[in-house]
């Protein structure tokens, strides 16, 4: 409700803009009386591009109608009676309007709320938490709005001058007709007797001289008016070009850059509503000036007066047409990009939009948009206006879509909902380049008719680079190509050139952005984490200054790390995947240090009491995390050492969660530096299993580290438990072997203290198999 309260305080143009949001499609009374309910709904949770979301939208519509009906029923008194009828009418009206298209209601309300929030934000930017940024934006918006006001005044001035010119020209033509009439009278005097001619001729000659003198003087005046008007139009068009440059080459390009960075996890690029409003003002002002110039041309044709005006008008007409052409072609944009890692035979979506479609009435003859996939070389040729023979690099199914005009939001867009890449034609690759480094793009093209086919524009726009894969195993390397391109692409580049090497801090920014987005966490990569990554990337001393170091694409995702069979990116991507799928809550809690190597972990843990442990990402395995803990050395009394479990992977956590595994290991007592493990992980433990049902006992998998556990009888439960022996300085003895365990004469920890998880899982599976056997054969043994 806070937004509506603030929206009611708007004044001037902002209040007018807010009021213009409402009408028959959504009455302002509904917004007023249901403001709290409307602002309490999760409108952004509904994806307008997904037809399957229509069920959610339908429920929203039903909820809105129910709230209106409830509000109507509670009205009392004379005024309440009228309001009751009005609200009931609105409920019926909204149901009739949106019952068959509930997603349009969601689109309408999202547009209203976004615009209201923007107007309120602009009006109160100084009190915003990001005040300085908002001040800067407000100043920029103020400059743009001031330029539009200047253009409005100039256009109004030339309109007044044009009317004055037209009036004066009409009067000139009347006087010219009068001069012709006088000349005709003089010519007719020749047939009169000389006396009559001498009587009448002097007056007519005097009148003719007066009129001709006036016509000569007025012709010069008209010519001056025409030249002055042309000069004013030149000034207006210069300002229009400048304003269009600011909006299209600054604001719209910045939006496109934000859209590209959003592909790496940056905040969403923001709505297009304000950009569309500016582009529509440009279109409206440009079109008004074009009409004025054409009217001036018509006046010149009606009354040709020798002079430079004809050439001036031709130049003005050419200039204004160029401005409109640039505006239409530049505002044909991709609102929702296709996926940048595109798998063949997989459905995908995209949305294109014309920001000036409503103002130029393009929707009166709905255009069709065609999508084609082309190669990097074809994209280069296209931008150079070279012929590509209409070639494509593949076949896209369902690649044609008609643009639709949405009355409620004033947007003209085409929503491709069911495209699929059937096949791809690859080019010859260079050197070490793999298929996951080859870039394509989706070309969207259409034809727009303006002013009843008076102007026809061929429009084209290219998507962000797309990497085509045929198997999920290629996704990792394809994502690396996309990440590098999104992060380091420069404005106005030749498709799709990117630097081969970048400064390490630039790459850190991109990695941090991607990590937070993938893990969906506000906790990003700390300076210590980034120093660890630098050590991994450059195999350098972590104390060295990496700020001026550069990393090449080959180092990033072509060359394997030293003594490893995977690249830097493949290792980092594995960490993200593991964290995203299984470790997100623990990362958000700060329970995972993660980016720590084995030596650092040892140094950190040896200063802590026995049983202290930490979680770090595996150096040797993609997408692995290990537990390191400090305990007594079983082979040397009084000596302490750090142990490391074999890394866990996604496969392991699909069997048993990290929290449950930590709970199983009783020798783990404190999460580094000194937090009791139950304080950190207990809320994630799986609840205990229920008791036996119908005589069956459900088996349970438990994790055991034999060197740190012994089977003891717990009197409370009657079941064997595994107790911590980590604190004992004496050499560890093997626990008593129950019949269900195979003999274990060899340690399951390797020489470096790393635990073989596969062997442990074999034991667990053996236990599970035994528990499934009939009870008699399992425990009774042979009868004597």
XYZ file of C-alpha atoms in Angstrom:
784
model
C 0.000 0.000 0.000
C 3.023 2.242 0.543
C 3.499 2.772 -3.201
C -0.113 3.883 -3.699
C 0.070 6.300 -0.768
C 3.186 7.878 -2.270
C 1.732 7.813 -5.798
C -1.173 9.960 -4.604
C 1.333 12.643 -3.571
C 2.727 13.020 -7.093
C 2.321 16.366 -8.782
C 2.496 17.927 -12.218
C 3.609 15.749 -15.121
C 4.305 12.770 -12.839
C 0.702 12.827 -11.584
C -0.551 13.069 -15.168
C 1.606 10.075 -16.171
C 0.282 8.076 -13.239
C -3.351 8.890 -14.061
C -2.828 7.922 -17.713
C -2.054 4.352 -16.603
C -5.722 3.745 -15.807
C -8.837 3.490 -17.924
C -11.474 0.986 -18.967
C -8.871 -1.788 -19.012
C -8.158 -1.213 -15.294
C -10.130 1.489 -13.415
C -8.247 3.687 -10.966
C -10.965 3.007 -8.359
C -9.945 -0.661 -8.297
C -6.334 0.362 -7.657
C -7.476 2.680 -4.847
C -9.820 0.379 -2.951
C -7.701 -2.783 -3.373
C -4.264 -1.129 -3.059
C -3.140 -3.255 -0.114
C -4.209 -6.517 -1.750
C -2.684 -5.585 -5.125
C 0.704 -4.669 -3.642
C 0.708 -7.833 -1.546
C 0.573 -10.240 -4.495
C 3.634 -11.845 -6.126
C 3.027 -10.586 -9.662
C 6.702 -10.975 -10.602
C 6.500 -14.698 -9.834
C 4.376 -15.170 -12.967
C 6.343 -15.577 -16.201
C 4.332 -13.859 -18.929
C 6.202 -15.760 -21.646
C 5.191 -19.160 -20.292
C 1.660 -20.234 -21.296
C 1.721 -22.785 -18.479
C 1.625 -19.893 -16.003
C -1.918 -19.083 -17.127
C -3.305 -21.127 -14.220
C -1.538 -18.841 -11.719
C -2.803 -15.778 -13.575
C -6.334 -17.187 -13.495
C -6.136 -17.536 -9.729
C -4.916 -13.941 -9.467
C -7.893 -12.770 -11.521
C -10.306 -14.771 -9.393
C -8.720 -13.366 -6.235
C -9.017 -9.798 -7.539
C -12.689 -10.249 -8.435
C -13.422 -11.860 -5.055
C -11.734 -8.972 -3.234
C -13.786 -6.467 -5.234
C -17.009 -8.302 -4.443
C -16.106 -8.471 -0.742
C -15.334 -4.751 -0.756
C -18.676 -4.033 -2.421
C -20.635 -6.099 0.082
C -19.237 -4.151 3.044
C -20.355 -0.733 1.759
C -23.159 0.899 3.784
C -25.021 4.221 3.747
C -26.120 6.370 0.832
C -22.621 6.843 -0.617
C -21.842 3.224 0.090
C -24.802 2.127 -2.011
C -23.444 3.868 -5.093
C -19.925 2.552 -4.469
C -21.314 -0.959 -3.992
C -22.917 -0.831 -7.451
C -19.773 0.658 -8.987
C -17.391 -1.950 -7.526
C -19.740 -4.758 -8.537
C -19.771 -3.376 -12.070
C -15.956 -3.272 -12.124
C -15.805 -6.895 -10.938
C -18.013 -7.990 -13.848
C -16.084 -5.796 -16.281
C -12.680 -7.211 -15.300
C -13.964 -10.783 -15.463
C -15.376 -10.160 -18.937
C -12.160 -8.464 -20.135
C -9.562 -10.905 -18.791
C -11.336 -14.231 -18.268
C -9.988 -15.613 -21.554
C -6.574 -13.939 -21.243
C -5.648 -13.728 -17.527
C -1.951 -13.240 -18.358
C -2.890 -9.865 -19.857
C -4.227 -8.779 -16.456
C -0.898 -9.700 -14.887
C 0.956 -7.812 -17.642
C -1.258 -4.762 -17.066
C -0.817 -4.688 -13.277
C 2.957 -5.302 -13.488
C 3.215 -2.366 -15.897
C 1.158 -0.145 -13.564
C 3.163 -1.059 -10.446
C 6.516 -0.674 -12.186
C 5.597 2.758 -13.580
C 4.218 3.960 -10.246
C 7.381 2.835 -8.457
C 9.522 4.617 -11.036
C 7.542 7.840 -10.759
C 7.682 7.748 -6.969
C 11.403 6.920 -7.040
C 12.150 9.812 -9.369
C 10.127 12.165 -7.183
C 11.852 11.080 -3.953
C 15.303 10.060 -5.179
C 17.173 12.061 -2.536
C 15.774 9.862 0.234
C 16.601 6.631 -1.592
C 19.229 4.282 -0.090
C 21.158 4.681 -3.304
C 20.765 8.413 -3.249
C 23.900 9.369 -5.133
C 23.153 7.018 -8.005
C 19.547 8.124 -8.107
C 20.634 11.769 -8.038
C 22.815 11.087 -11.052
C 20.016 9.258 -12.847
C 17.554 11.963 -11.930
C 19.895 14.632 -13.307
C 20.284 12.651 -16.526
C 16.542 12.104 -16.811
C 15.986 15.789 -16.103
C 18.298 16.736 -18.970
C 16.461 14.378 -21.319
C 13.074 15.734 -20.229
C 14.298 19.308 -20.617
C 15.430 18.532 -24.168
C 12.007 17.070 -24.931
C 10.371 20.218 -23.576
C 12.621 22.344 -25.792
C 11.697 20.162 -28.778
C 8.016 20.530 -27.934
C 8.314 24.329 -27.842
C 10.308 24.406 -31.086
C 7.765 22.179 -32.804
C 4.927 24.332 -31.539
C 6.754 27.448 -32.754
C 7.271 26.032 -36.248
C 3.631 24.941 -36.302
C 2.570 28.520 -35.566
C 4.961 29.849 -38.208
C 3.673 27.352 -40.718
C 0.078 28.423 -40.120
C 1.110 32.057 -40.456
C 2.944 31.266 -43.687
C -0.069 29.395 -45.003
C -2.391 32.316 -44.131
C -0.076 34.860 -45.763
C 0.332 32.701 -48.842
C -3.422 32.285 -49.196
C -3.818 36.098 -49.006
C -0.964 36.497 -51.522
C -2.755 34.186 -53.952
C -5.951 36.231 -53.536
C -4.033 39.424 -54.325
C -2.329 37.716 -57.243
C -5.745 36.762 -58.581
C -6.723 40.406 -58.146
C -3.699 41.521 -60.209
C -4.743 39.099 -62.947
C -8.270 40.522 -62.874
C -6.891 44.111 -63.204
C -4.684 42.993 -66.094
C -7.716 41.457 -67.776
C -9.628 44.714 -67.344
C -6.748 46.684 -68.867
C -6.659 44.304 -71.810
C -10.388 44.777 -72.359
C -9.969 48.595 -72.593
C -8.518 48.174 -76.083
C -11.996 47.493 -77.387
C -13.421 50.685 -75.862
C -13.560 54.100 -77.510
C -10.445 56.232 -76.778
C -12.400 58.622 -74.554
C -13.682 55.848 -72.351
C -10.259 54.195 -72.309
C -8.516 57.403 -71.196
C -11.116 57.841 -68.505
C -10.696 54.379 -66.970
C -7.103 53.385 -67.793
C -5.191 55.639 -65.327
C -7.064 54.265 -62.307
C -6.522 50.676 -63.385
C -2.848 51.310 -64.102
C -2.410 52.910 -60.682
C -4.221 50.010 -59.010
C -2.142 47.473 -60.937
C 1.089 49.199 -59.909
C 0.027 49.207 -56.270
C -0.936 45.524 -56.328
C 2.222 44.487 -58.177
C 4.396 46.448 -55.744
C 2.622 44.700 -52.865
C 3.022 41.316 -54.560
C 6.736 41.907 -55.108
C 7.202 42.958 -51.524
C 5.030 40.113 -50.199
C 6.829 37.532 -52.379
C 10.094 38.552 -50.728
C 8.381 38.337 -47.337
C 7.011 34.867 -48.091
C 10.430 33.727 -49.243
C 11.919 35.021 -45.994
C 9.208 33.247 -43.988
C 9.988 30.026 -45.830
C 13.729 30.369 -45.222
C 13.180 31.235 -41.543
C 10.885 28.234 -41.166
C 13.438 25.966 -42.850
C 16.173 27.251 -40.515
C 13.954 26.566 -37.506
C 13.295 23.065 -38.796
C 17.048 22.581 -39.215
C 17.543 23.568 -35.572
C 14.769 21.231 -34.454
C 16.184 18.309 -36.438
C 19.669 18.951 -35.050
C 18.277 18.795 -31.518
C 16.260 15.710 -32.467
C 19.408 13.985 -33.726
C 21.231 14.903 -30.537
C 18.382 13.665 -28.336
C 18.092 10.490 -30.394
C 21.823 9.877 -30.003
C 21.541 10.225 -26.220
C 18.621 7.809 -26.036
C 19.655 5.232 -28.638
C 23.438 5.289 -28.392
C 23.700 5.935 -24.659
C 20.607 4.802 -22.785
C 19.502 1.954 -25.061
C 23.057 0.666 -25.500
C 23.537 0.757 -21.731
C 20.329 -1.253 -21.369
C 21.652 -3.789 -23.878
C 24.948 -3.962 -21.991
C 23.083 -4.566 -18.734
C 21.102 -7.259 -20.517
C 24.336 -8.923 -21.607
C 25.831 -8.750 -18.105
C 22.586 -10.184 -16.728
C 23.531 -13.299 -18.681
C 26.478 -13.587 -16.278
C 24.315 -12.991 -13.227
C 24.290 -9.196 -12.937
C 21.069 -7.596 -11.664
C 18.233 -7.595 -14.216
C 18.588 -4.960 -16.913
C 15.396 -3.198 -15.818
C 12.181 -2.538 -17.637
C 11.909 -0.928 -21.029
C 8.977 1.303 -20.125
C 10.949 4.511 -19.623
C 13.034 3.856 -22.742
C 9.872 3.201 -24.705
C 8.317 6.443 -23.440
C 11.387 8.384 -24.631
C 11.464 6.613 -27.994
C 7.749 7.276 -28.452
C 8.307 10.969 -27.726
C 11.090 10.967 -30.320
C 8.798 9.253 -32.833
C 5.926 11.628 -32.133
C 8.070 14.768 -32.364
C 9.909 13.560 -35.469
C 6.676 12.646 -37.213
C 5.128 16.053 -36.421
C 8.165 17.789 -37.911
C 8.042 15.539 -40.961
C 4.410 16.498 -41.510
C 5.292 20.169 -41.144
C 8.135 19.877 -43.667
C 5.823 18.116 -46.122
C 3.193 20.840 -45.660
C 5.874 23.475 -46.299
C 6.828 21.572 -49.460
C 3.184 21.541 -50.522
C 2.953 25.306 -49.989
C 6.078 25.792 -52.120
C 4.552 23.696 -54.894
C 1.343 25.732 -54.703
C 3.294 28.973 -55.108
C 6.752 28.467 -56.603
C 9.010 31.422 -55.814
C 12.540 31.304 -57.223
C 15.213 30.773 -54.539
C 17.114 28.166 -52.477
C 14.077 26.958 -50.561
C 13.457 23.939 -52.810
C 16.899 22.483 -52.098
C 16.558 23.265 -48.387
C 13.225 21.466 -48.156
C 14.625 18.438 -49.989
C 17.501 18.269 -47.488
C 15.103 18.616 -44.547
C 12.840 15.899 -45.893
C 15.822 13.576 -46.403
C 17.133 14.319 -42.894
C 13.822 13.724 -41.116
C 13.325 10.461 -43.023
C 16.808 9.328 -41.957
C 15.957 10.150 -38.335
C 12.741 8.108 -38.495
C 14.551 5.245 -40.213
C 17.279 5.176 -37.554
C 14.655 5.332 -34.813
C 12.572 2.456 -36.180
C 15.529 0.183 -36.966
C 17.301 0.868 -33.650
C 14.222 0.329 -31.478
C 13.571 -3.142 -32.923
C 15.182 -4.971 -30.007
C 15.285 -8.342 -28.284
C 13.485 -7.962 -24.972
C 14.038 -11.588 -23.901
C 17.191 -13.150 -25.312
C 17.274 -16.773 -26.469
C 19.468 -19.016 -24.287
C 23.131 -18.407 -24.995
C 23.959 -22.070 -24.563
C 21.525 -23.597 -27.004
C 21.026 -27.340 -27.180
C 19.679 -28.854 -30.372
C 16.259 -30.520 -30.274
C 15.372 -28.461 -27.199
C 12.533 -25.943 -26.960
C 13.487 -22.324 -26.291
C 11.809 -18.921 -26.215
C 12.591 -15.315 -27.154
C 10.746 -11.991 -27.352
C 11.346 -9.098 -29.746
C 9.783 -5.680 -29.357
C 9.421 -2.453 -31.328
C 9.615 0.446 -28.901
C 7.885 2.898 -31.268
C 5.275 0.515 -32.663
C 2.325 2.105 -30.897
C 3.066 5.707 -31.868
C 3.747 4.953 -35.523
C 0.682 2.667 -35.754
C 2.782 -0.206 -37.082
C 0.283 -2.596 -35.473
C -2.433 -1.489 -37.894
C -0.780 -3.870 -40.360
C 0.697 -6.472 -37.940
C 4.212 -7.372 -39.119
C 5.644 -10.883 -39.042
C 9.062 -11.597 -37.553
C 11.314 -14.414 -38.758
C 14.130 -15.959 -36.700
C 17.217 -17.512 -38.349
C 20.461 -18.827 -36.881
C 23.593 -17.518 -38.596
C 27.324 -17.926 -38.032
C 29.811 -15.357 -36.779
C 31.092 -14.816 -40.341
C 27.574 -14.305 -41.652
C 26.893 -11.788 -38.870
C 30.020 -9.835 -39.866
C 28.921 -9.767 -43.499
C 25.415 -8.690 -42.499
C 26.683 -5.684 -40.550
C 28.865 -4.699 -43.521
C 25.771 -4.875 -45.760
C 27.442 -7.634 -47.724
C 25.287 -10.258 -49.371
C 24.965 -13.472 -47.378
C 22.694 -15.057 -50.009
C 20.092 -15.476 -47.251
C 22.096 -18.410 -45.939
C 21.512 -19.789 -42.478
C 23.642 -22.063 -40.360
C 20.854 -24.310 -39.224
C 17.141 -24.954 -39.156
C 14.881 -23.485 -36.478
C 11.385 -24.889 -36.096
C 8.487 -22.506 -35.332
C 10.620 -19.547 -36.331
C 7.849 -17.209 -37.560
C 5.721 -15.064 -35.275
C 3.301 -12.157 -35.763
C 3.823 -9.075 -33.606
C 0.935 -8.362 -31.227
C -0.111 -5.005 -29.804
C -1.017 -4.984 -26.102
C -3.430 -2.148 -25.526
C -2.963 -2.083 -21.751
C 0.795 -1.511 -21.894
C 1.119 0.014 -25.354
C 3.760 -2.533 -26.360
C 4.192 -4.149 -29.763
C 6.048 -7.444 -29.462
C 6.427 -10.944 -30.850
C 6.710 -13.843 -28.406
C 8.445 -16.921 -29.827
C 7.270 -19.619 -27.419
C 8.104 -22.915 -29.105
C 11.267 -22.547 -31.151
C 13.610 -25.490 -31.480
C 16.961 -25.824 -33.262
C 16.571 -28.918 -35.425
C 20.086 -28.964 -36.860
C 23.255 -26.863 -36.985
C 25.845 -26.432 -39.732
C 29.286 -25.719 -38.305
C 32.140 -23.940 -40.040
C 35.728 -25.109 -40.314
C 37.381 -24.436 -36.961
C 40.792 -22.890 -36.472
C 43.585 -24.578 -34.553
C 42.679 -25.376 -30.979
C 39.150 -23.971 -31.245
C 36.519 -26.485 -30.204
C 32.825 -26.666 -31.047
C 32.064 -25.014 -27.700
C 34.063 -21.935 -28.757
C 32.146 -21.452 -32.013
C 29.658 -18.593 -31.784
C 26.369 -18.204 -33.621
C 23.571 -15.661 -33.294
C 19.829 -15.617 -33.840
C 18.858 -13.077 -36.516
C 15.376 -11.598 -36.136
C 14.081 -9.706 -39.168
C 10.851 -8.074 -40.216
C 9.323 -5.366 -42.412
C 7.419 -2.405 -40.968
C 5.046 -0.135 -42.888
C 4.489 3.390 -41.599
C 1.780 5.868 -42.627
C -0.117 3.507 -44.903
C 2.931 2.094 -46.690
C 4.272 5.589 -47.248
C 7.483 4.457 -45.565
C 8.590 0.814 -45.469
C 11.519 -0.293 -43.303
C 13.448 -3.570 -43.409
C 14.566 -4.199 -39.825
C 17.042 -6.715 -38.403
C 18.500 -7.363 -34.975
C 21.009 -9.925 -33.701
C 20.833 -11.823 -30.449
C 23.721 -12.111 -28.053
C 26.244 -14.771 -29.135
C 24.931 -18.320 -28.920
C 26.991 -21.494 -28.469
C 25.264 -24.587 -29.852
C 25.681 -27.922 -28.096
C 24.283 -31.363 -28.823
C 24.949 -32.992 -25.451
C 24.798 -31.872 -21.830
C 28.474 -32.762 -21.344
C 29.359 -29.751 -23.534
C 27.472 -27.289 -21.342
C 30.427 -26.580 -19.059
C 32.791 -25.416 -21.822
C 30.033 -23.607 -23.720
C 29.195 -21.628 -20.588
C 32.846 -20.556 -20.354
C 32.696 -19.112 -23.885
C 29.490 -17.235 -23.074
C 30.816 -15.948 -19.733
C 33.995 -14.572 -21.350
C 32.027 -12.951 -24.175
C 29.404 -11.374 -21.904
C 31.992 -10.042 -19.494
C 34.500 -8.555 -21.910
C 32.596 -7.641 -25.089
C 33.163 -4.025 -26.081
C 30.418 -1.744 -27.503
C 30.307 -1.621 -31.284
C 32.635 -4.579 -31.738
C 32.896 -6.634 -34.884
C 30.912 -9.848 -34.230
C 31.965 -11.421 -31.951
C 35.469 -10.281 -31.105
C 36.613 -10.352 -27.490
C 40.064 -9.757 -25.984
C 42.255 -12.831 -25.733
C 43.535 -11.755 -22.322
C 42.118 -9.630 -19.501
C 43.323 -8.244 -16.202
C 42.804 -10.575 -13.265
C 40.579 -8.091 -11.324
C 38.241 -7.919 -14.329
C 37.946 -11.697 -14.372
C 37.413 -11.738 -10.602
C 34.454 -9.412 -11.006
C 32.932 -11.699 -13.639
C 33.528 -14.853 -11.546
C 32.043 -13.280 -8.429
C 28.987 -12.123 -10.366
C 28.476 -15.572 -11.869
C 29.028 -17.367 -8.569
C 26.467 -15.322 -6.654
C 23.907 -15.749 -9.426
C 24.393 -19.499 -9.829
C 24.400 -20.213 -6.096
C 21.623 -17.623 -5.598
C 23.443 -16.171 -2.638
C 24.251 -12.696 -1.390
C 27.513 -14.127 -0.059
C 29.976 -13.716 -2.887
C 33.688 -14.415 -3.181
C 35.801 -12.664 -0.551
C 39.253 -11.209 -1.161
C 40.706 -14.345 0.458
C 38.663 -16.549 -1.898
C 39.880 -14.579 -4.915
C 43.492 -14.810 -3.710
C 43.077 -18.579 -3.507
C 41.716 -18.601 -7.074
C 44.665 -16.481 -8.236
C 47.052 -18.995 -6.702
C 45.216 -21.766 -8.515
C 45.125 -19.888 -11.811
C 48.719 -18.662 -11.860
C 50.429 -21.236 -9.594
C 51.964 -18.228 -7.856
C 52.646 -17.210 -4.302
C 49.355 -16.025 -2.753
C 51.189 -13.084 -1.252
C 52.160 -11.718 -4.667
C 50.240 -8.822 -6.196
C 47.817 -10.161 -8.825
C 46.166 -6.863 -9.678
C 48.325 -6.268 -12.722
C 48.442 -9.875 -13.853
C 46.533 -10.940 -16.942
C 44.781 -14.185 -17.718
C 44.402 -15.483 -21.255
C 41.487 -17.415 -22.657
C 43.758 -20.441 -22.998
C 44.653 -20.289 -19.303
C 40.979 -19.898 -18.482
C 39.534 -22.838 -20.385
C 41.945 -24.461 -22.825
C 45.023 -25.464 -20.882
C 44.759 -27.869 -17.970
C 45.929 -26.788 -14.544
C 49.355 -28.111 -13.488
C 49.214 -31.840 -12.655
C 45.481 -31.919 -13.401
C 43.344 -33.061 -16.327
C 40.906 -30.149 -16.141
C 41.025 -26.398 -16.726
C 40.628 -23.527 -14.254
C 37.071 -22.849 -15.402
C 36.039 -26.509 -15.305
C 37.187 -26.673 -11.677
C 35.413 -23.418 -10.755
C 32.220 -24.416 -12.563
C 32.228 -27.737 -10.704
C 32.391 -25.852 -7.398
C 29.420 -23.692 -8.439
C 27.348 -26.691 -9.507
C 28.014 -28.593 -6.292
C 27.264 -25.563 -4.132
C 24.126 -24.689 -6.069
C 22.677 -28.198 -5.896
C 23.674 -29.367 -2.429
C 25.529 -26.794 -0.336
C 23.678 -23.492 -0.777
C 22.285 -23.184 2.772
C 25.665 -24.072 4.296
C 27.459 -21.563 2.052
C 24.951 -18.873 3.032
C 25.446 -19.743 6.709
C 29.197 -19.265 6.329
C 29.781 -22.899 7.292
C 31.898 -23.610 4.191
C 35.282 -21.969 3.898
C 35.608 -23.732 0.572
C 38.473 -21.931 -1.128
C 41.281 -23.275 1.073
C 44.061 -25.633 0.011
C 45.314 -28.616 1.970
C 48.320 -26.840 3.462
C 46.261 -23.842 4.560
C 43.709 -26.144 6.168
C 46.486 -27.923 8.070
C 47.953 -24.672 9.346
C 44.545 -23.436 10.456
C 43.448 -26.642 12.192
C 46.662 -27.493 14.057
C 46.157 -24.434 16.239
C 42.708 -25.674 17.304
C 41.524 -28.427 19.697
C 41.078 -31.983 18.495
C 37.787 -32.526 16.698
C 37.878 -29.131 14.987
C 37.057 -29.441 11.295
C 36.469 -27.338 8.192
C 34.989 -27.823 4.742
C 37.075 -27.073 1.677
C 36.637 -27.660 -2.030
C 38.742 -30.458 -3.429
C 41.853 -29.481 -5.387
C 42.063 -32.776 -7.193
C 38.464 -33.438 -8.235
C 35.912 -31.371 -10.151
C 32.864 -30.602 -8.043
C 34.186 -32.150 -4.842
C 34.264 -31.002 -1.218
C 36.224 -32.594 1.599
C 36.236 -32.489 5.383
C 39.544 -31.769 7.075
C 39.879 -32.239 10.838
C 42.566 -32.339 13.481
C 43.105 -35.398 15.717
C 45.840 -37.434 17.412
C 48.288 -39.347 15.236
C 47.462 -43.040 15.948
C 50.994 -44.061 15.020
C 52.816 -41.581 17.213
C 51.664 -40.851 20.739
C 51.371 -37.160 21.604
C 51.503 -36.014 18.013
C 48.541 -34.376 16.306
C 47.801 -34.381 12.603
C 45.199 -33.205 10.102
C 43.079 -35.751 8.281
C 41.177 -35.294 4.999
C 38.241 -37.376 3.840
C 38.018 -38.394 0.216
C 35.990 -35.656 -1.516
C 32.219 -35.836 -1.681
C 30.504 -35.143 -5.028
C 26.958 -34.627 -6.218
C 26.577 -38.396 -6.460
C 27.393 -38.776 -2.760
C 25.014 -36.051 -1.634
C 22.201 -37.616 -3.630
C 22.562 -40.549 -1.222
C 23.065 -38.670 2.047
C 23.269 -34.943 2.724
C 26.321 -33.108 3.999
C 24.664 -32.267 7.303
C 23.720 -35.908 7.929
C 27.234 -37.073 7.060
C 28.711 -34.597 9.524
C 26.180 -35.764 12.119
C 27.293 -39.388 11.560
C 30.937 -38.603 12.312
C 31.111 -38.264 16.097
C 34.785 -37.354 16.046
C 33.863 -34.026 14.389
C 33.111 -31.662 17.259
C 33.681 -28.015 16.295
C 33.332 -26.231 12.970
C 36.357 -23.998 12.501
C 37.155 -21.890 14.412
C 35.103 -22.920 17.453
C 31.407 -23.424 16.669
C 29.798 -26.610 18.027
C 28.752 -28.559 14.968
C 25.165 -29.086 16.123
C 24.717 -25.325 16.471
C 25.549 -25.000 12.776
C 24.144 -28.146 11.163
C 21.408 -29.541 13.457
C 18.641 -27.649 11.663
C 19.532 -29.549 8.479
C 19.667 -33.059 10.007
C 17.158 -35.575 8.624
C 14.597 -36.417 11.361
C 14.959 -39.905 12.907
C 13.164 -42.748 11.168
C 9.824 -43.859 12.523
C 9.430 -47.201 14.254
C 8.835 -50.464 12.407
C 5.538 -50.763 10.558
C 3.867 -54.133 9.864
C 6.892 -55.969 11.171
C 9.346 -54.368 8.725
C 12.370 -52.347 9.743
C 13.534 -49.699 7.264
C 17.287 -49.798 6.688
C 19.335 -46.651 7.084
C 22.673 -45.677 5.599
C 25.195 -44.240 8.036
C 28.632 -42.919 7.281
C 31.526 -44.440 9.227
C 35.237 -43.701 9.321
C 36.541 -46.965 10.845
C 39.792 -45.510 12.186
C 37.729 -43.006 14.195
C 34.829 -45.198 15.253
C 34.232 -48.268 17.367
C 31.001 -50.149 17.721
C 29.743 -49.726 21.272
C 26.444 -50.644 22.768
C 24.219 -47.719 23.593
C 21.997 -48.796 26.506
C 19.433 -46.167 25.662
C 18.790 -47.308 22.113
C 19.819 -50.916 22.188
C 21.707 -50.367 18.924
C 25.406 -50.203 18.119
C 26.758 -46.653 17.961
C 30.015 -45.357 16.579
C 31.971 -43.405 19.184
C 34.774 -40.954 18.619
C 38.284 -42.230 19.304
C 40.023 -39.280 17.761
C 41.248 -37.902 21.061
C 43.051 -41.053 22.063
C 46.861 -40.792 21.765
C 47.170 -44.571 21.583
C 47.273 -46.441 18.263
C 43.787 -47.280 17.092
C 42.658 -50.896 17.211
C 40.132 -52.272 14.765
C 36.593 -52.444 16.070
C 34.972 -55.783 16.732
C 33.781 -57.235 13.415
C 30.119 -58.125 13.359
C 29.052 -60.786 10.877
C 27.485 -58.189 8.596
C 30.849 -56.449 7.916
C 33.603 -57.832 5.704
C 36.999 -58.074 7.411
C 38.917 -54.777 7.182
C 42.580 -55.382 7.776
C 43.775 -52.334 5.800
C 43.164 -48.756 6.710
C 40.567 -46.957 4.581
C 42.537 -43.708 4.955
C 45.393 -43.222 2.504
C 48.864 -42.049 3.374
C 47.817 -38.412 3.244
C 44.881 -39.011 5.496
C 42.275 -39.160 2.714
C 39.337 -41.509 3.123
C 38.214 -43.881 0.339
C 34.503 -43.143 0.089
C 33.852 -45.855 -2.526
C 34.982 -48.581 -0.108
C 32.724 -47.151 2.576
C 29.760 -47.100 0.204
C 30.467 -50.760 -0.636
C 30.133 -51.539 3.070
C 26.915 -49.529 3.262
C 25.443 -51.350 0.286
C 26.477 -54.677 1.834
C 24.656 -53.744 5.031
C 21.575 -52.759 3.078
C 21.629 -56.040 1.147
C 21.915 -58.077 4.332
C 19.053 -56.202 5.938
C 16.799 -57.195 3.038
C 17.461 -60.936 3.607
C 15.022 -63.059 5.626
C 15.745 -62.752 9.310
C 16.244 -66.540 9.810
C 18.999 -66.931 7.249
C 20.707 -63.699 8.274
C 21.098 -64.221 12.014
C 20.421 -67.890 12.824
C 23.230 -69.486 10.855
C 23.428 -73.256 10.259
C 21.562 -75.443 12.779
C 23.761 -77.691 14.826
